[in-house]
Amino acid sequence: MPLHVPPAPAPALRSVLAALSSPTAVREARTPSLLGTTGPTTPELPLPVHVLDRITAEGVTATRLTGWRFLIRSGDRAVAAAETMLTPDGWAFSHFFEGPYVASTERALRQAETVAQPYQPRLLSLPGLYMLTLWLHGDCTADAAAGHPAATDLLVPLAPAPPGIAAHRPHRVAELLPVLTHRVTPAPTRLLRSPA
């Protein structure tokens, strides 16, 4: 298998396992697919979630790690996902969720397994575009909690993707980011008034 899934921090995994075994946490999640499971559920495929706050014409600024996401499997498919976050006391369970990104992530990972080159899978969020991608990092030995996309890494937009960007179509970072720089809405600037 060409994907080298990085190990999640042990406390992150423990927090998800504890939440899955808590009827209160599962019930409060309001995820019908998770509530409706009849068999065992297991957290799988931990992916570090990175956020890219700024894309510039010069390239990518460093990303920041915001959490680890686990696909929650029941039987032969992912029914939900669990997100963890870093707190002052360490890794903690954040929330369960379901929706199109769960199935889209699973599909993108299956596609990535067919590529000949080995990759380290991560998730990369681009909040300025309301876009989430599967980030296939070419350095499989890299620290999964750090770094930024290399020009030769692949980004696979997950569905739903922004208008004009095809979901599940892999793009080299060097090809996709210049396109995205023109699509990001710039932050509003403050108008300064001169004293009267």
PDB file of C-alpha atoms in Angstrom:
ATOM      1  CA  MET A   1       0.000   0.000   0.000  1.00  0.00           C
ATOM      2  CA  PRO A   2       1.592   3.295  -1.033  1.00  0.00           C
ATOM      3  CA  LEU A   3      -0.054   5.302   1.779  1.00  0.00           C
ATOM      4  CA  HIS A   4       2.012   5.636   4.926  1.00  0.00           C
ATOM      5  CA  VAL A   5      -0.607   6.688   7.486  1.00  0.00           C
ATOM      6  CA  PRO A   6       1.173   8.439  10.359  1.00  0.00           C
ATOM      7  CA  PRO A   7       0.412   7.221  13.868  1.00  0.00           C
ATOM      8  CA  ALA A   8      -1.822   9.559  15.837  1.00  0.00           C
ATOM      9  CA  PRO A   9      -0.724  10.691  19.287  1.00  0.00           C
ATOM     10  CA  ALA A  10      -1.779   7.984  21.764  1.00  0.00           C
ATOM     11  CA  PRO A  11      -3.805  10.431  23.919  1.00  0.00           C
ATOM     12  CA  ALA A  12      -5.802  11.500  20.836  1.00  0.00           C
ATOM     13  CA  LEU A  13      -6.706   7.898  20.047  1.00  0.00           C
ATOM     14  CA  ARG A  14      -7.556   7.185  23.703  1.00  0.00           C
ATOM     15  CA  SER A  15      -9.869  10.217  23.814  1.00  0.00           C
ATOM     16  CA  VAL A  16     -11.762   8.993  20.721  1.00  0.00           C
ATOM     17  CA  LEU A  17     -12.052   5.460  22.114  1.00  0.00           C
ATOM     18  CA  ALA A  18     -13.399   6.877  25.382  1.00  0.00           C
ATOM     19  CA  ALA A  19     -15.955   9.000  23.505  1.00  0.00           C
ATOM     20  CA  LEU A  20     -17.074   6.016  21.409  1.00  0.00           C
ATOM     21  CA  SER A  21     -17.656   3.981  24.559  1.00  0.00           C
ATOM     22  CA  SER A  22     -19.633   6.808  26.192  1.00  0.00           C
ATOM     23  CA  PRO A  23     -23.363   6.603  25.422  1.00  0.00           C
ATOM     24  CA  THR A  24     -23.669  10.276  26.379  1.00  0.00           C
ATOM     25  CA  ALA A  25     -20.995  11.451  23.911  1.00  0.00           C
ATOM     26  CA  VAL A  26     -22.461   9.385  21.078  1.00  0.00           C
ATOM     27  CA  ARG A  27     -26.046  10.493  21.831  1.00  0.00           C
ATOM     28  CA  GLU A  28     -25.079  14.174  22.074  1.00  0.00           C
ATOM     29  CA  ALA A  29     -23.198  13.981  18.775  1.00  0.00           C
ATOM     30  CA  ARG A  30     -26.485  14.120  16.868  1.00  0.00           C
ATOM     31  CA  THR A  31     -25.043  11.958  14.102  1.00  0.00           C
ATOM     32  CA  PRO A  32     -27.846   9.614  13.007  1.00  0.00           C
ATOM     33  CA  SER A  33     -25.469   7.252  11.223  1.00  0.00           C
ATOM     34  CA  LEU A  34     -23.398   6.796  14.378  1.00  0.00           C
ATOM     35  CA  LEU A  35     -26.486   6.423  16.583  1.00  0.00           C
ATOM     36  CA  GLY A  36     -27.951   3.879  14.182  1.00  0.00           C
ATOM     37  CA  THR A  37     -24.998   1.479  14.152  1.00  0.00           C
ATOM     38  CA  THR A  38     -25.735  -1.963  15.539  1.00  0.00           C
ATOM     39  CA  GLY A  39     -22.269  -3.484  15.509  1.00  0.00           C
ATOM     40  CA  PRO A  40     -18.941  -2.358  16.884  1.00  0.00           C
ATOM     41  CA  THR A  41     -17.423   0.926  15.769  1.00  0.00           C
ATOM     42  CA  THR A  42     -13.695   1.510  15.449  1.00  0.00           C
ATOM     43  CA  PRO A  43     -11.602   4.619  14.801  1.00  0.00           C
ATOM     44  CA  GLU A  44      -9.344   4.159  11.780  1.00  0.00           C
ATOM     45  CA  LEU A  45      -7.070   6.091   9.442  1.00  0.00           C
ATOM     46  CA  PRO A  46      -5.961   8.931  11.711  1.00  0.00           C
ATOM     47  CA  LEU A  47      -5.186  11.988   9.618  1.00  0.00           C
ATOM     48  CA  PRO A  48      -3.544  15.158  10.891  1.00  0.00           C
ATOM     49  CA  VAL A  49      -5.675  18.196  10.058  1.00  0.00           C
ATOM     50  CA  HIS A  50      -3.659  21.215   8.924  1.00  0.00           C
ATOM     51  CA  VAL A  51      -5.005  24.680   8.169  1.00  0.00           C
ATOM     52  CA  LEU A  52      -3.557  26.983   5.558  1.00  0.00           C
ATOM     53  CA  ASP A  53      -4.673  30.475   6.533  1.00  0.00           C
ATOM     54  CA  ARG A  54      -2.843  32.352   3.814  1.00  0.00           C
ATOM     55  CA  ILE A  55      -1.938  31.640   0.216  1.00  0.00           C
ATOM     56  CA  THR A  56       0.351  34.166  -1.411  1.00  0.00           C
ATOM     57  CA  ALA A  57       1.653  34.609  -4.926  1.00  0.00           C
ATOM     58  CA  GLU A  58       5.089  33.624  -3.611  1.00  0.00           C
ATOM     59  CA  GLY A  59       3.815  30.291  -2.387  1.00  0.00           C
ATOM     60  CA  VAL A  60       2.582  28.644   0.762  1.00  0.00           C
ATOM     61  CA  THR A  61       3.127  29.881   4.242  1.00  0.00           C
ATOM     62  CA  ALA A  62       3.530  27.205   6.890  1.00  0.00           C
ATOM     63  CA  THR A  63       0.444  25.308   7.895  1.00  0.00           C
ATOM     64  CA  ARG A  64      -0.682  24.830  11.460  1.00  0.00           C
ATOM     65  CA  LEU A  65      -1.883  21.573  12.952  1.00  0.00           C
ATOM     66  CA  THR A  66      -5.376  21.935  14.430  1.00  0.00           C
ATOM     67  CA  GLY A  67      -6.234  18.336  15.246  1.00  0.00           C
ATOM     68  CA  TRP A  68      -6.400  14.703  14.253  1.00  0.00           C
ATOM     69  CA  ARG A  69      -9.395  13.219  12.465  1.00  0.00           C
ATOM     70  CA  PHE A  70     -10.349   9.547  12.667  1.00  0.00           C
ATOM     71  CA  LEU A  71     -12.814   7.832  10.355  1.00  0.00           C
ATOM     72  CA  ILE A  72     -15.275   5.812  12.436  1.00  0.00           C
ATOM     73  CA  ARG A  73     -15.890   2.492  10.751  1.00  0.00           C
ATOM     74  CA  SER A  74     -18.871   0.238  11.266  1.00  0.00           C
ATOM     75  CA  GLY A  75     -18.837  -2.875   9.135  1.00  0.00           C
ATOM     76  CA  ASP A  76     -17.393  -2.160   5.704  1.00  0.00           C
ATOM     77  CA  ARG A  77     -17.750   1.654   5.611  1.00  0.00           C
ATOM     78  CA  ALA A  78     -17.039   4.839   7.480  1.00  0.00           C
ATOM     79  CA  VAL A  79     -20.229   6.101   9.137  1.00  0.00           C
ATOM     80  CA  ALA A  80     -18.840   9.204  10.854  1.00  0.00           C
ATOM     81  CA  ALA A  81     -15.635  10.928  11.861  1.00  0.00           C
ATOM     82  CA  ALA A  82     -14.182  11.968  15.194  1.00  0.00           C
ATOM     83  CA  GLU A  83     -12.083  15.094  15.627  1.00  0.00           C
ATOM     84  CA  THR A  84      -9.556  15.723  18.375  1.00  0.00           C
ATOM     85  CA  MET A  85      -7.895  18.978  19.356  1.00  0.00           C
ATOM     86  CA  LEU A  86      -4.840  20.051  21.282  1.00  0.00           C
ATOM     87  CA  THR A  87      -5.632  21.634  24.645  1.00  0.00           C
ATOM     88  CA  PRO A  88      -3.293  22.944  27.352  1.00  0.00           C
ATOM     89  CA  ASP A  89      -3.652  19.495  28.977  1.00  0.00           C
ATOM     90  CA  GLY A  90      -2.852  17.580  25.785  1.00  0.00           C
ATOM     91  CA  TRP A  91      -4.973  15.913  23.097  1.00  0.00           C
ATOM     92  CA  ALA A  92      -8.703  15.715  23.788  1.00  0.00           C
ATOM     93  CA  PHE A  93     -11.813  14.541  21.974  1.00  0.00           C
ATOM     94  CA  SER A  94     -13.606  17.440  20.266  1.00  0.00           C
ATOM     95  CA  HIS A  95     -16.661  16.103  18.409  1.00  0.00           C
ATOM     96  CA  PHE A  96     -18.234  13.502  16.140  1.00  0.00           C
ATOM     97  CA  PHE A  97     -19.667  14.488  12.778  1.00  0.00           C
ATOM     98  CA  GLU A  98     -20.994  13.020   9.566  1.00  0.00           C
ATOM     99  CA  GLY A  99     -21.755  14.373   6.134  1.00  0.00           C
ATOM    100  CA  PRO A 100     -20.260  14.483   2.659  1.00  0.00           C
ATOM    101  CA  TYR A 101     -16.642  14.960   3.769  1.00  0.00           C
ATOM    102  CA  VAL A 102     -16.620  11.542   5.487  1.00  0.00           C
ATOM    103  CA  ALA A 103     -17.509   9.603   2.322  1.00  0.00           C
ATOM    104  CA  SER A 104     -15.381  11.914   0.189  1.00  0.00           C
ATOM    105  CA  THR A 105     -12.334  11.369   2.418  1.00  0.00           C
ATOM    106  CA  GLU A 106     -12.795   7.605   2.257  1.00  0.00           C
ATOM    107  CA  ARG A 107     -13.107   7.751  -1.540  1.00  0.00           C
ATOM    108  CA  ALA A 108     -10.014   9.972  -1.926  1.00  0.00           C
ATOM    109  CA  LEU A 109      -7.973   7.613   0.281  1.00  0.00           C
ATOM    110  CA  ARG A 110      -9.034   4.624  -1.852  1.00  0.00           C
ATOM    111  CA  GLN A 111      -7.992   6.529  -4.988  1.00  0.00           C
ATOM    112  CA  ALA A 112      -4.642   7.436  -3.425  1.00  0.00           C
ATOM    113  CA  GLU A 113      -3.911   3.791  -2.655  1.00  0.00           C
ATOM    114  CA  THR A 114      -3.805   3.084  -6.391  1.00  0.00           C
ATOM    115  CA  VAL A 115      -1.007   5.597  -7.059  1.00  0.00           C
ATOM    116  CA  ALA A 116       2.430   4.035  -7.495  1.00  0.00           C
ATOM    117  CA  GLN A 117       4.365   6.631  -5.472  1.00  0.00           C
ATOM    118  CA  PRO A 118       4.187   6.387  -1.673  1.00  0.00           C
ATOM    119  CA  TYR A 119       2.595   9.313   0.181  1.00  0.00           C
ATOM    120  CA  GLN A 120       1.833  10.381   3.724  1.00  0.00           C
ATOM    121  CA  PRO A 121      -1.881  11.344   3.823  1.00  0.00           C
ATOM    122  CA  ARG A 122      -2.989  14.468   5.677  1.00  0.00           C
ATOM    123  CA  LEU A 123      -5.957  16.800   5.494  1.00  0.00           C
ATOM    124  CA  LEU A 124      -5.482  20.433   4.490  1.00  0.00           C
ATOM    125  CA  SER A 125      -8.210  22.974   5.137  1.00  0.00           C
ATOM    126  CA  LEU A 126      -8.310  26.256   3.226  1.00  0.00           C
ATOM    127  CA  PRO A 127     -10.871  28.298   5.184  1.00  0.00           C
ATOM    128  CA  GLY A 128     -10.720  31.260   2.771  1.00  0.00           C
ATOM    129  CA  LEU A 129     -12.210  28.999   0.084  1.00  0.00           C
ATOM    130  CA  TYR A 130     -14.348  26.769   2.305  1.00  0.00           C
ATOM    131  CA  MET A 131     -12.273  23.940   0.884  1.00  0.00           C
ATOM    132  CA  LEU A 132     -10.942  20.709   2.364  1.00  0.00           C
ATOM    133  CA  THR A 133      -8.359  18.590   0.548  1.00  0.00           C
ATOM    134  CA  LEU A 134      -6.602  15.303   1.026  1.00  0.00           C
ATOM    135  CA  TRP A 135      -2.950  16.374   1.109  1.00  0.00           C
ATOM    136  CA  LEU A 136      -0.630  13.646  -0.152  1.00  0.00           C
ATOM    137  CA  HIS A 137       2.789  14.574   1.200  1.00  0.00           C
ATOM    138  CA  GLY A 138       5.732  13.043  -0.669  1.00  0.00           C
ATOM    139  CA  ASP A 139       8.008  12.730   2.375  1.00  0.00           C
ATOM    140  CA  CYS A 140       6.626   9.666   4.173  1.00  0.00           C
ATOM    141  CA  THR A 141       9.107  10.036   7.045  1.00  0.00           C
ATOM    142  CA  ALA A 142       8.202  13.671   7.799  1.00  0.00           C
ATOM    143  CA  ASP A 143       6.697  14.721  11.102  1.00  0.00           C
ATOM    144  CA  ALA A 144       2.959  14.626  10.347  1.00  0.00           C
ATOM    145  CA  ALA A 145       2.352  17.517  12.741  1.00  0.00           C
ATOM    146  CA  ALA A 146       4.572  20.020  10.909  1.00  0.00           C
ATOM    147  CA  GLY A 147       5.513  21.363   7.531  1.00  0.00           C
ATOM    148  CA  HIS A 148       3.913  22.869   4.496  1.00  0.00           C
ATOM    149  CA  PRO A 149       2.889  21.468   1.116  1.00  0.00           C
ATOM    150  CA  ALA A 150       5.854  20.896  -1.187  1.00  0.00           C
ATOM    151  CA  ALA A 151       5.492  21.865  -4.850  1.00  0.00           C
ATOM    152  CA  THR A 152       5.377  18.187  -5.881  1.00  0.00           C
ATOM    153  CA  ASP A 153       2.839  17.108  -3.238  1.00  0.00           C
ATOM    154  CA  LEU A 154      -0.671  16.299  -4.404  1.00  0.00           C
ATOM    155  CA  LEU A 155      -3.876  17.988  -3.233  1.00  0.00           C
ATOM    156  CA  VAL A 156      -7.148  16.170  -3.846  1.00  0.00           C
ATOM    157  CA  PRO A 157     -10.164  18.475  -3.309  1.00  0.00           C
ATOM    158  CA  LEU A 158     -12.895  16.732  -1.334  1.00  0.00           C
ATOM    159  CA  ALA A 159     -16.574  17.019  -2.211  1.00  0.00           C
ATOM    160  CA  PRO A 160     -18.229  19.412  -2.004  1.00  0.00           C
ATOM    161  CA  ALA A 161     -15.480  21.445  -3.642  1.00  0.00           C
ATOM    162  CA  PRO A 162     -15.770  25.154  -4.453  1.00  0.00           C
ATOM    163  CA  PRO A 163     -17.359  26.026  -7.811  1.00  0.00           C
ATOM    164  CA  GLY A 164     -14.964  25.493 -10.707  1.00  0.00           C
ATOM    165  CA  ILE A 165     -12.727  23.038  -8.812  1.00  0.00           C
ATOM    166  CA  ALA A 166     -13.318  19.363  -9.539  1.00  0.00           C
ATOM    167  CA  ALA A 167     -13.579  17.133  -6.498  1.00  0.00           C
ATOM    168  CA  HIS A 168     -11.400  14.012  -6.413  1.00  0.00           C
ATOM    169  CA  ARG A 169      -9.097  15.244  -9.157  1.00  0.00           C
ATOM    170  CA  PRO A 170      -5.483  15.270  -7.893  1.00  0.00           C
ATOM    171  CA  HIS A 171      -3.440  18.416  -8.530  1.00  0.00           C
ATOM    172  CA  ARG A 172       0.220  19.116  -7.887  1.00  0.00           C
ATOM    173  CA  VAL A 173       0.583  21.894  -5.305  1.00  0.00           C
ATOM    174  CA  ALA A 174       2.635  23.938  -7.793  1.00  0.00           C
ATOM    175  CA  GLU A 175      -0.273  23.827 -10.271  1.00  0.00           C
ATOM    176  CA  LEU A 176      -3.253  24.309  -7.942  1.00  0.00           C
ATOM    177  CA  LEU A 177      -2.057  26.994  -5.531  1.00  0.00           C
ATOM    178  CA  PRO A 178      -1.494  29.703  -8.183  1.00  0.00           C
ATOM    179  CA  VAL A 179      -5.107  29.169  -9.289  1.00  0.00           C
ATOM    180  CA  LEU A 180      -6.336  29.387  -5.705  1.00  0.00           C
ATOM    181  CA  THR A 181      -4.493  32.657  -4.993  1.00  0.00           C
ATOM    182  CA  HIS A 182      -6.848  34.390  -7.420  1.00  0.00           C
ATOM    183  CA  ARG A 183      -9.925  32.851  -5.818  1.00  0.00           C
ATOM    184  CA  VAL A 184      -9.276  33.677  -2.174  1.00  0.00           C
ATOM    185  CA  THR A 185     -11.178  36.706  -1.009  1.00  0.00           C
ATOM    186  CA  PRO A 186      -8.737  39.184   0.500  1.00  0.00           C
ATOM    187  CA  ALA A 187      -9.291  40.188   4.085  1.00  0.00           C
ATOM    188  CA  PRO A 188     -11.051  43.535   4.377  1.00  0.00           C
ATOM    189  CA  THR A 189      -8.783  46.480   5.057  1.00  0.00           C
ATOM    190  CA  ARG A 190      -9.631  49.095   7.627  1.00  0.00           C
ATOM    191  CA  LEU A 191     -10.048  52.606   6.434  1.00  0.00           C
ATOM    192  CA  LEU A 192      -8.243  55.073   8.617  1.00  0.00           C
ATOM    193  CA  ARG A 193      -9.812  58.472   9.068  1.00  0.00           C
ATOM    194  CA  SER A 194      -7.655  61.475   9.384  1.00  0.00           C
ATOM    195  CA  PRO A 195      -8.310  63.556  12.484  1.00  0.00           C
ATOM    196  CA  ALA A 196     -10.730  66.414  11.840  1.00  0.00           C
TER     197      ALA A 196
END
